[in-house]
Coordinates of C-alpha atoms (C1' of nucleotides) in Angstrom, one line a residue:
Chain A
M1 CA 11.1 18.9 -35.7
N2 CA 14.6 17.9 -36.7
D3 CA 15.4 15.5 -39.5
T4 CA 15.0 11.6 -39.7
I5 CA 15.4 9.5 -36.7
R6 CA 17.9 6.6 -37.2
V7 CA 16.9 3.6 -35.5
V8 CA 18.6 0.1 -34.9
L9 CA 16.5 -2.8 -34.0
A10 CA 17.9 -5.5 -31.7
D11 CA 15.7 -8.7 -31.4
D12 CA 16.5 -12.4 -31.9
H13 CA 13.2 -13.1 -33.7
F14 CA 13.2 -12.0 -37.4
F15 CA 9.4 -11.7 -37.3
V16 CA 9.4 -9.2 -34.5
R17 CA 12.0 -7.0 -36.1
D18 CA 10.1 -7.3 -39.5
G19 CA 6.9 -6.3 -37.6
I20 CA 8.5 -3.2 -36.1
K21 CA 10.1 -2.3 -39.5
S22 CA 6.9 -2.5 -41.4
L23 CA 5.4 -0.4 -38.7
L24 CA 8.1 2.2 -38.9
E25 CA 7.9 2.2 -42.6
S26 CA 4.8 4.3 -42.6
E27 CA 6.4 7.1 -40.8
K28 CA 8.6 9.1 -43.2
N29 CA 11.1 10.6 -40.8
I30 CA 12.2 7.3 -39.2
V31 CA 14.7 5.0 -40.9
V32 CA 16.0 1.7 -39.7
V33 CA 19.8 1.8 -40.1
G34 CA 20.7 -1.5 -38.5
E35 CA 19.5 -4.7 -37.0
A36 CA 21.0 -7.1 -34.5
T37 CA 19.9 -10.7 -33.4
D38 CA 21.8 -10.8 -30.0
G39 CA 23.3 -8.5 -27.5
L40 CA 26.9 -8.6 -28.7
E41 CA 25.7 -7.6 -32.2
A42 CA 23.7 -4.9 -30.7
L43 CA 26.6 -3.4 -29.2
E44 CA 28.6 -3.6 -32.4
V45 CA 25.9 -2.3 -34.7
V46 CA 25.1 0.7 -32.3
T47 CA 28.8 1.6 -32.2
T48 CA 29.3 1.4 -36.0
T49 CA 25.9 3.1 -37.2
K50 CA 25.6 5.5 -34.3
P51 CA 21.9 5.7 -34.4
D52 CA 19.6 8.1 -32.6
L53 CA 17.7 5.3 -31.1
L54 CA 18.1 1.7 -30.1
I55 CA 15.0 -0.5 -29.7
V56 CA 16.2 -3.5 -27.9
D57 CA 14.3 -6.7 -26.6
I58 CA 15.1 -7.8 -23.2
R59 CA 15.4 -11.5 -23.9
M60 CA 18.2 -12.1 -26.3
P61 CA 21.1 -14.5 -26.7
H62 CA 24.6 -13.2 -25.4
H63 CA 23.6 -10.3 -23.1
T64 CA 20.2 -9.4 -22.3
G65 CA 18.7 -6.1 -23.5
I66 CA 19.3 -4.8 -20.0
E67 CA 22.9 -5.7 -20.2
V68 CA 23.1 -4.1 -23.6
V69 CA 21.8 -0.8 -22.0
E70 CA 24.3 -1.0 -19.0
K71 CA 27.2 -1.6 -21.4
L72 CA 26.3 1.3 -23.6
R73 CA 25.9 3.7 -20.8
N74 CA 29.1 2.5 -19.3
Q75 CA 30.8 3.6 -22.3
N76 CA 29.0 6.9 -22.1
N77 CA 27.1 6.4 -25.2
T78 CA 24.0 8.6 -25.2
V79 CA 22.0 6.8 -27.9
K80 CA 18.3 6.8 -26.7
I81 CA 17.2 3.4 -26.0
I82 CA 13.8 1.8 -25.7
V83 CA 13.5 -1.6 -24.0
L84 CA 11.0 -4.0 -25.3
S85 CA 9.6 -6.7 -23.1
M86 CA 7.0 -9.6 -23.4
H87 CA 5.6 -9.0 -19.9
E88 CA 5.3 -6.6 -17.2
S89 CA 8.2 -7.7 -14.9
E90 CA 9.0 -5.6 -12.0
E91 CA 12.4 -6.6 -12.0
Y92 CA 13.1 -5.9 -15.6
V93 CA 11.4 -2.4 -15.4
L94 CA 13.4 -1.4 -12.4
K95 CA 16.8 -2.7 -13.9
S96 CA 16.0 -1.0 -17.2
I97 CA 15.4 2.1 -15.4
K98 CA 18.4 1.7 -13.4
A99 CA 20.5 0.8 -16.4
G100 CA 19.6 4.0 -18.1
A101 CA 16.8 3.2 -20.7
D102 CA 14.6 5.9 -21.8
G103 CA 11.7 3.8 -22.4
Y104 CA 10.0 0.6 -21.7
L105 CA 7.3 -0.9 -23.9
L106 CA 5.3 -4.2 -23.9
K107 CA 5.4 -6.1 -27.1
G108 CA 1.6 -6.0 -27.2
S109 CA 1.6 -2.2 -27.4
S110 CA -0.5 -0.5 -30.1
K111 CA 1.1 1.1 -33.1
E112 CA 0.1 4.5 -31.8
E113 CA 1.8 4.0 -28.5
F114 CA 4.8 2.6 -30.1
L115 CA 5.2 5.6 -32.3
K116 CA 4.4 7.9 -29.4
A117 CA 7.2 6.5 -27.3
L118 CA 9.5 6.6 -30.2
H119 CA 9.0 10.1 -30.7
A120 CA 9.0 11.0 -27.0
V121 CA 12.3 9.3 -26.5
A122 CA 13.8 10.4 -29.8
N123 CA 13.1 14.1 -28.4
G124 CA 14.8 13.5 -25.3
G125 CA 12.0 12.4 -23.3
K126 CA 11.0 9.2 -21.4
Y127 CA 8.4 6.8 -22.2
F128 CA 7.3 4.1 -20.0
T129 CA 4.1 2.5 -21.0
G130 CA 1.1 3.0 -18.6
D131 CA 0.8 -0.7 -18.4
I132 CA 3.7 -0.8 -15.9
S133 CA 2.7 2.3 -14.0
S134 CA 1.9 0.1 -10.8
I135 CA 5.5 -0.7 -10.6
L136 CA 6.6 2.9 -10.9
I137 CA 4.1 3.9 -8.4
N138 CA 4.9 1.2 -6.0
Q139 CA 8.5 2.4 -6.0
L140 CA 7.6 5.9 -5.6
T141 CA 5.0 5.4 -2.7
S142 CA 7.0 2.7 -0.9
A143 CA 10.3 3.3 0.7
T144 CA 11.8 6.6 1.2
S145 CA 10.2 8.5 -1.6
T146 CA 11.0 12.0 -2.3
L147 CA 7.4 12.9 -2.3
E148 CA 7.5 13.8 1.3
P149 CA 9.0 17.1 2.0
K150 CA 10.4 16.2 5.4
P151 CA 9.0 14.2 8.4
A152 CA 9.4 17.1 10.7
L153 CA 10.8 15.9 13.8
A154 CA 8.7 16.2 16.9
E155 CA 9.7 19.2 18.9
D156 CA 8.6 18.9 22.5
L157 CA 7.9 15.3 23.0
T158 CA 10.7 13.3 24.7
I159 CA 11.0 9.7 24.5
T160 CA 13.1 8.0 27.4
K161 CA 15.7 5.5 26.6
R162 CA 13.7 2.7 28.2
E163 CA 10.7 3.8 26.3
K164 CA 12.7 3.7 23.0
E165 CA 13.6 0.1 23.7
I166 CA 10.0 -0.8 24.4
L167 CA 9.0 0.8 21.2
T168 CA 11.5 -1.0 19.3
L169 CA 10.5 -4.4 20.6
L170 CA 6.7 -3.4 20.2
L171 CA 7.3 -2.4 16.5
S172 CA 9.2 -5.7 15.9
G173 CA 5.9 -7.6 16.8
K174 CA 6.7 -8.4 20.4
G175 CA 3.9 -8.5 23.1
N176 CA 4.0 -7.2 26.6
K177 CA 5.0 -10.5 27.7
E178 CA 7.8 -11.1 25.4
I179 CA 9.1 -7.6 26.0
A180 CA 9.0 -8.2 29.6
E181 CA 11.1 -11.4 29.2
A182 CA 13.6 -9.8 26.9
L183 CA 14.2 -6.9 29.3
E184 CA 13.9 -9.0 32.4
I185 CA 11.2 -6.7 33.7
S186 CA 7.6 -7.4 34.9
K187 CA 4.9 -7.5 32.3
R188 CA 3.1 -4.7 34.2
T189 CA 6.0 -2.5 33.7
A190 CA 6.2 -3.2 30.0
E191 CA 2.5 -2.3 29.9
V192 CA 3.0 1.0 31.7
H193 CA 5.8 1.9 29.3
R194 CA 3.5 1.2 26.5
F195 CA 0.7 3.2 28.0
N196 CA 3.0 6.2 28.5
L197 CA 4.4 5.8 24.9
M198 CA 0.8 6.0 23.6
K199 CA -0.2 8.8 25.8
K200 CA 2.8 10.8 24.7
L201 CA 2.3 10.2 21.0
K202 CA -1.4 10.6 21.4
V203 CA -2.3 7.6 19.7
K204 CA -4.8 4.9 20.5
N205 CA -3.6 1.7 19.3
L206 CA -0.5 -0.3 18.1
M207 CA -0.9 0.8 14.4
E208 CA -1.1 4.3 15.1
L209 CA 1.9 4.2 17.4
S210 CA 3.8 2.4 14.7
N211 CA 2.8 4.8 12.0
K212 CA 3.6 8.0 14.2
A213 CA 6.8 6.5 15.4
T214 CA 7.9 6.0 11.8
E215 CA 6.7 9.2 10.8
Y216 CA 8.6 11.0 13.4
S217 CA 11.4 8.5 13.0
L218 CA 11.7 7.7 16.7
I219 CA 13.1 4.3 16.0
Chain B
M1 CA -14.2 -10.6 -15.5
N2 CA -16.7 -9.3 -12.9
D3 CA -19.9 -7.4 -13.6
T4 CA -20.5 -3.7 -14.5
I5 CA -18.1 -1.1 -13.5
R6 CA -20.0 1.8 -11.9
V7 CA -18.4 5.1 -12.7
V8 CA -18.9 8.7 -11.7
L9 CA -17.6 11.6 -13.8
A10 CA -16.6 14.8 -12.3
D11 CA -15.8 17.6 -14.7
D12 CA -17.1 21.2 -14.9
H13 CA -17.4 21.1 -18.6
F14 CA -20.4 19.5 -20.0
F15 CA -18.9 18.5 -23.2
V16 CA -16.0 16.8 -21.5
R17 CA -18.4 14.6 -19.4
D18 CA -20.5 14.1 -22.5
G19 CA -17.4 12.9 -24.5
I20 CA -16.3 10.5 -21.9
K21 CA -19.9 9.1 -21.5
S22 CA -20.2 8.6 -25.3
L23 CA -16.9 6.9 -25.2
L24 CA -18.0 4.6 -22.4
E25 CA -21.3 3.9 -24.0
S26 CA -19.8 1.4 -26.4
E27 CA -18.5 -0.6 -23.5
K28 CA -21.2 -2.9 -22.2
N29 CA -19.9 -3.5 -18.9
I30 CA -19.4 0.2 -18.0
V31 CA -22.1 2.3 -16.6
V32 CA -22.0 5.9 -15.7
V33 CA -24.0 6.1 -12.4
G34 CA -23.4 9.9 -11.6
E35 CA -21.9 13.1 -12.6
A36 CA -20.6 16.1 -10.8
T37 CA -19.6 19.6 -12.0
D38 CA -17.5 20.5 -9.0
G39 CA -15.3 19.2 -6.3
L40 CA -17.9 19.3 -3.6
E41 CA -20.5 17.7 -5.7
A42 CA -18.1 15.0 -6.7
L43 CA -17.6 14.2 -3.0
E44 CA -21.5 14.0 -2.5
V45 CA -22.2 12.0 -5.6
V46 CA -19.4 9.4 -4.6
T47 CA -20.7 9.2 -1.2
T48 CA -24.2 8.7 -2.3
T49 CA -23.6 6.5 -5.4
K50 CA -20.7 4.5 -4.2
P51 CA -19.2 3.9 -7.5
D52 CA -16.4 1.6 -8.4
L53 CA -14.5 4.2 -10.1
L54 CA -14.4 8.1 -10.1
I55 CA -12.9 9.9 -13.1
V56 CA -12.1 13.3 -11.9
D57 CA -10.8 16.4 -13.7
I58 CA -7.8 18.2 -11.8
R59 CA -9.2 21.7 -12.6
M60 CA -12.7 22.2 -11.0
P61 CA -14.4 24.9 -8.9
H62 CA -14.6 24.3 -5.2
H63 CA -11.9 21.8 -4.6
T64 CA -9.7 20.6 -7.3
G65 CA -9.6 16.9 -8.4
I66 CA -6.6 16.4 -6.2
E67 CA -8.3 17.8 -3.1
V68 CA -11.2 15.5 -4.1
V69 CA -8.8 12.4 -4.0
E70 CA -7.3 13.5 -0.6
K71 CA -10.7 14.0 1.1
L72 CA -12.0 10.7 -0.2
R73 CA -8.9 8.8 0.9
N74 CA -8.9 10.5 4.3
Q75 CA -12.3 9.1 4.9
N76 CA -10.8 5.8 3.9
N77 CA -13.0 5.6 0.9
T78 CA -11.5 3.1 -1.4
V79 CA -13.1 3.9 -4.7
K80 CA -10.8 3.7 -7.5
I81 CA -9.7 7.0 -8.9
I82 CA -8.5 8.3 -12.2
V83 CA -7.3 11.8 -12.4
L84 CA -7.7 13.8 -15.6
S85 CA -5.4 16.6 -16.7
M86 CA -5.1 18.9 -19.5
H87 CA -1.2 19.0 -19.4
E88 CA 1.8 17.1 -18.0
S89 CA 2.3 19.0 -14.8
E90 CA 4.8 17.4 -12.6
E91 CA 3.3 18.9 -9.7
Y92 CA -0.1 17.7 -10.4
V93 CA 1.1 14.2 -11.2
L94 CA 3.1 13.8 -7.9
K95 CA 0.3 15.4 -5.8
S96 CA -2.1 13.0 -7.3
I97 CA 0.0 9.9 -6.5
K98 CA 0.6 11.1 -3.1
A99 CA -3.1 11.9 -2.6
G100 CA -3.6 8.3 -3.6
A101 CA -5.1 8.3 -7.1
D102 CA -4.9 4.9 -9.0
G103 CA -4.6 6.6 -12.3
Y104 CA -3.5 9.7 -14.4
L105 CA -4.5 10.4 -17.8
L106 CA -4.2 13.4 -20.2
K107 CA -7.3 14.6 -21.9
G108 CA -5.8 14.0 -25.1
S109 CA -5.6 10.4 -24.6
S110 CA -6.8 7.9 -27.1
K111 CA -10.0 5.9 -26.5
E112 CA -7.9 2.8 -26.5
E113 CA -5.7 4.2 -23.5
F114 CA -8.6 5.6 -21.7
L115 CA -10.3 2.2 -21.6
K116 CA -7.2 0.3 -20.9
A117 CA -6.6 2.6 -17.9
L118 CA -10.1 2.3 -16.8
H119 CA -10.1 -1.4 -16.8
A120 CA -6.6 -1.6 -15.3
V121 CA -7.7 0.7 -12.5
A122 CA -11.0 -1.0 -11.9
N123 CA -9.2 -4.4 -11.4
G124 CA -7.3 -2.9 -8.7
G125 CA -4.2 -1.9 -10.8
K126 CA -2.5 1.5 -11.4
Y127 CA -2.5 3.4 -14.6
F128 CA -0.4 6.4 -15.3
T129 CA -0.2 7.3 -18.8
G130 CA 3.2 6.9 -20.5
D131 CA 3.3 10.5 -21.5
I132 CA 4.1 11.5 -18.0
S133 CA 6.8 8.8 -17.5
S134 CA 9.5 11.1 -17.4
I135 CA 8.2 12.7 -14.3
L136 CA 7.9 9.2 -12.5
I137 CA 11.3 8.3 -13.9
N138 CA 12.7 11.5 -12.6
Q139 CA 11.6 10.9 -9.1
L140 CA 12.9 7.3 -9.1
T141 CA 16.3 8.1 -10.4
S142 CA 16.8 11.2 -8.4
A143 CA 17.2 11.1 -4.7
T144 CA 17.4 7.9 -2.7
S145 CA 16.0 5.4 -5.2
T146 CA 15.1 2.0 -3.8
L147 CA 16.0 0.4 -6.9
E148 CA 18.4 -1.9 -5.4
P149 CA 16.8 -4.1 -2.7
K150 CA 13.8 -6.0 -3.7
P151 CA 12.0 -8.2 -1.3
A152 CA 10.7 -10.6 -3.9
L153 CA 6.8 -11.0 -3.8
A154 CA 5.5 -13.9 -2.2
E155 CA 4.8 -16.6 -4.8
D156 CA 2.1 -18.8 -3.5
L157 CA 0.2 -16.7 -1.0
T158 CA -2.8 -15.0 -2.5
I159 CA -4.6 -12.2 -0.8
T160 CA -8.1 -11.6 -1.9
K161 CA -9.4 -8.1 -2.6
R162 CA -11.4 -7.7 0.4
E163 CA -8.5 -8.9 2.6
K164 CA -6.4 -6.2 1.0
E165 CA -9.1 -3.6 1.9
I166 CA -8.9 -5.0 5.6
L167 CA -5.1 -4.8 5.5
T168 CA -5.1 -1.3 4.5
L169 CA -7.5 -0.2 7.1
L170 CA -5.6 -2.2 9.8
L171 CA -2.3 -0.6 8.9
S172 CA -3.9 2.8 8.9
G173 CA -4.7 2.1 12.7
K174 CA -8.3 1.1 12.5
G175 CA -9.6 -1.6 14.9
N176 CA -12.0 -4.3 13.8
K177 CA -15.0 -2.2 14.9
E178 CA -14.0 0.8 12.8
I179 CA -13.2 -1.4 9.8
A180 CA -16.5 -3.0 10.1
E181 CA -18.2 0.4 10.2
A182 CA -16.1 1.7 7.3
L183 CA -16.8 -1.4 5.1
E184 CA -20.3 -1.8 6.3
I185 CA -19.9 -5.2 7.5
S186 CA -20.3 -7.0 10.6
K187 CA -17.4 -6.8 13.2
R188 CA -17.0 -10.4 13.3
T189 CA -16.6 -10.5 9.5
A190 CA -13.9 -8.0 10.0
E191 CA -12.3 -10.2 12.6
V192 CA -12.4 -13.3 10.4
H193 CA -10.7 -11.4 7.6
R194 CA -8.0 -10.3 9.9
F195 CA -7.7 -13.8 11.2
N196 CA -7.4 -15.2 7.8
L197 CA -4.8 -12.6 6.8
M198 CA -2.7 -13.5 9.8
K199 CA -2.9 -17.2 9.1
K200 CA -1.9 -16.6 5.4
L201 CA 0.9 -14.6 6.4
K202 CA 2.1 -16.8 9.3
V203 CA 2.1 -13.9 11.8
K204 CA 0.8 -13.8 15.3
N205 CA 0.1 -10.3 15.9
L206 CA -0.6 -7.0 14.3
M207 CA 2.9 -5.7 14.2
E208 CA 4.1 -8.8 12.4
L209 CA 1.3 -8.3 10.1
S210 CA 2.4 -4.7 9.4
N211 CA 5.9 -5.7 8.9
K212 CA 5.4 -8.7 6.7
A213 CA 2.8 -6.7 4.7
T214 CA 5.2 -4.0 3.9
E215 CA 8.0 -6.4 3.5
Y216 CA 6.1 -8.1 0.7
S217 CA 4.4 -4.8 -0.4
L218 CA 1.0 -6.2 -0.1
I219 CA -0.4 -2.9 0.4
Chain C
dA1 C1' 21.4 17.0 49.8
dT2 C1' 17.2 17.5 47.5
dT3 C1' 14.2 17.8 44.0
dT4 C1' 13.1 16.0 39.6
dA5 C1' 12.8 12.6 36.3
dA6 C1' 12.8 7.6 35.0
dA7 C1' 11.9 2.8 35.9
dT8 C1' 9.7 -0.3 38.3
dA9 C1' 5.3 -2.9 39.6
dA10 C1' 0.7 -4.0 41.4
dG11 C1' -4.6 -3.1 41.3
dT12 C1' -9.0 -2.9 38.8
dA13 C1' -12.3 -3.0 35.3
dT14 C1' -13.4 -2.9 30.5
dT15 C1' -12.5 -3.7 25.9
dT16 C1' -10.2 -6.1 22.2
dT17 C1' -7.9 -9.6 20.1
dT18 C1' -6.8 -14.4 19.5
dA19 C1' -8.0 -18.7 17.8
dC20 C1' -10.9 -21.5 16.2
dT21 C1' -15.3 -23.8 14.3
dT22 C1' -19.4 -23.9 11.8
dA23 C1' -22.2 -22.3 8.1
dA24 C1' -25.1 -19.6 4.9
dT25 C1' -24.6 -16.5 0.8
dT26 C1' -22.7 -14.8 -3.2
dA27 C1' -19.1 -14.9 -7.0
dT28 C1' -16.3 -17.0 -10.1
dT29 C1' -14.4 -20.4 -12.9
dT30 C1' -14.7 -24.8 -15.2
Chain D
dA1 C1' -24.8 -26.8 -14.2
dA2 C1' -21.4 -28.0 -10.9
dA3 C1' -17.4 -27.1 -8.5
dT4 C1' -14.5 -23.9 -6.1
dA5 C1' -13.3 -19.8 -3.8
dA6 C1' -14.7 -15.5 -1.6
dT7 C1' -17.4 -13.0 1.6
dT8 C1' -20.3 -12.9 5.1
dA9 C1' -21.3 -13.9 10.1
dA10 C1' -22.5 -16.2 14.5
dG11 C1' -20.5 -18.8 18.9
dT12 C1' -17.1 -19.8 22.5
dA13 C1' -13.2 -19.3 25.5
dA14 C1' -8.9 -17.8 26.6
dA15 C1' -5.4 -14.3 26.3
dA16 C1' -3.9 -9.6 25.7
dA17 C1' -4.7 -4.9 25.6
dT18 C1' -6.5 -0.7 27.4
dA19 C1' -6.9 3.0 30.6
dC20 C1' -5.9 4.3 34.5
dT21 C1' -4.2 5.1 39.4
dT22 C1' -1.0 4.6 43.1
dA23 C1' 3.3 3.8 44.9
dT24 C1' 8.3 2.3 45.6
dT25 C1' 12.8 2.2 44.2
dT26 C1' 16.7 3.9 41.4
dA27 C1' 19.3 7.6 38.5
dA28 C1' 20.4 12.0 37.3
dA29 C1' 20.4 16.9 37.7
dT30 C1' 20.6 21.3 40.6

DNA sequence: ATTTAAATAAGTATTTTTACTTAATTATTT
DNA sequence: AAATAATTAAGTAAAAATACTTATTTAAAT
């Protein structure tokens, strides 16, 4: 595509850098233009050599790889960055993404995957190894993911104030008795409210109530 | 780890199925127990052969691979599913995740990646090829990303595979009887699993279970 | 001032869940 | 091969929820 990819390696272990270097040597359009053995040095070397790509280990003395990413992005440095990690750490993966890394690889990656990631990132893409996909998927499926178009508020069903109170307590894990106590009403009353709620929402048990309630964000 | 992984292949092209089969043949603990040439057949074969894993192509006559995933999940079928696709389509990737696929591979995947994904998914993990990470990252970084608050996984509590299945069904609104039917076990067994779950999580009712489970993202 | 709607509560009967215990069968690990 | 862990399932008894119905007492709207 375009000319050579200029790479900086940052890892405190010589043998790791060497391993990567020999791996990259076989590729003709990749050249390692700098190396660093800790976070501070990595920042320096990137600033002076202005590489296309920085491959940085997470665990390093003086600033972790993630901190390096953060600092570079804070100074609006658009160098592409691939973070290397020993293990599949959810915390590290998410922090790396947030910091602005373009890729995330495990040290056990195959040469093929390594090069694939390198080219993908150098070409402006992202590459996060499939090994950590569970983390990404968890993030996407949990919480307020953008996957759902819109919960679509219920139009005709009306929930009364009291029913909403009961709902809240119900979803917090309270039983009828506890709800009755909390609201200083009879247990039977709490039961009726619960019954009416379930009828209104057309559900047949607590979990469906819970699911539907959150779906329509009634709480 | 455990015994053989029983696989069903669903793809309308004979040569694709054959290619995958020959690729899987080299693995001793993987056995292809069924094949399907369209979506409907895939649903049938999965129902009858009850495999551990379904490898399904996106493009198929009568129901796409994604529709197959949706239908299976709607009937609470917990078979592991890897979706195969020709191209990196954002729409397909996101729809697959939403539908409940456990993995996503491009047809150009290497044998190594294919097997890695297969084992990861068979063991209850997720595997979405690094080639599509840009899509995942985009989703995560755009919109309301939940990158900040991390509830921190519970350290010592271990939830078994079966318990996780029960949990999922429980949270989907199923009662013990329905769970028993879905999993083809006795109602009493379902009750015991539920009891053990609640004991492990130290909760005293369904809603607390639900809340704690989502808090620690056990589902 | 009245209807209407909301909140209150009891009755009854059936079903489900809770809270254990015991124990036989697999699976998995050592 | 032995030990440990997971899955299976039955028993028992008390507690809670489900599924209603009926009915009185506030509150709010017309």
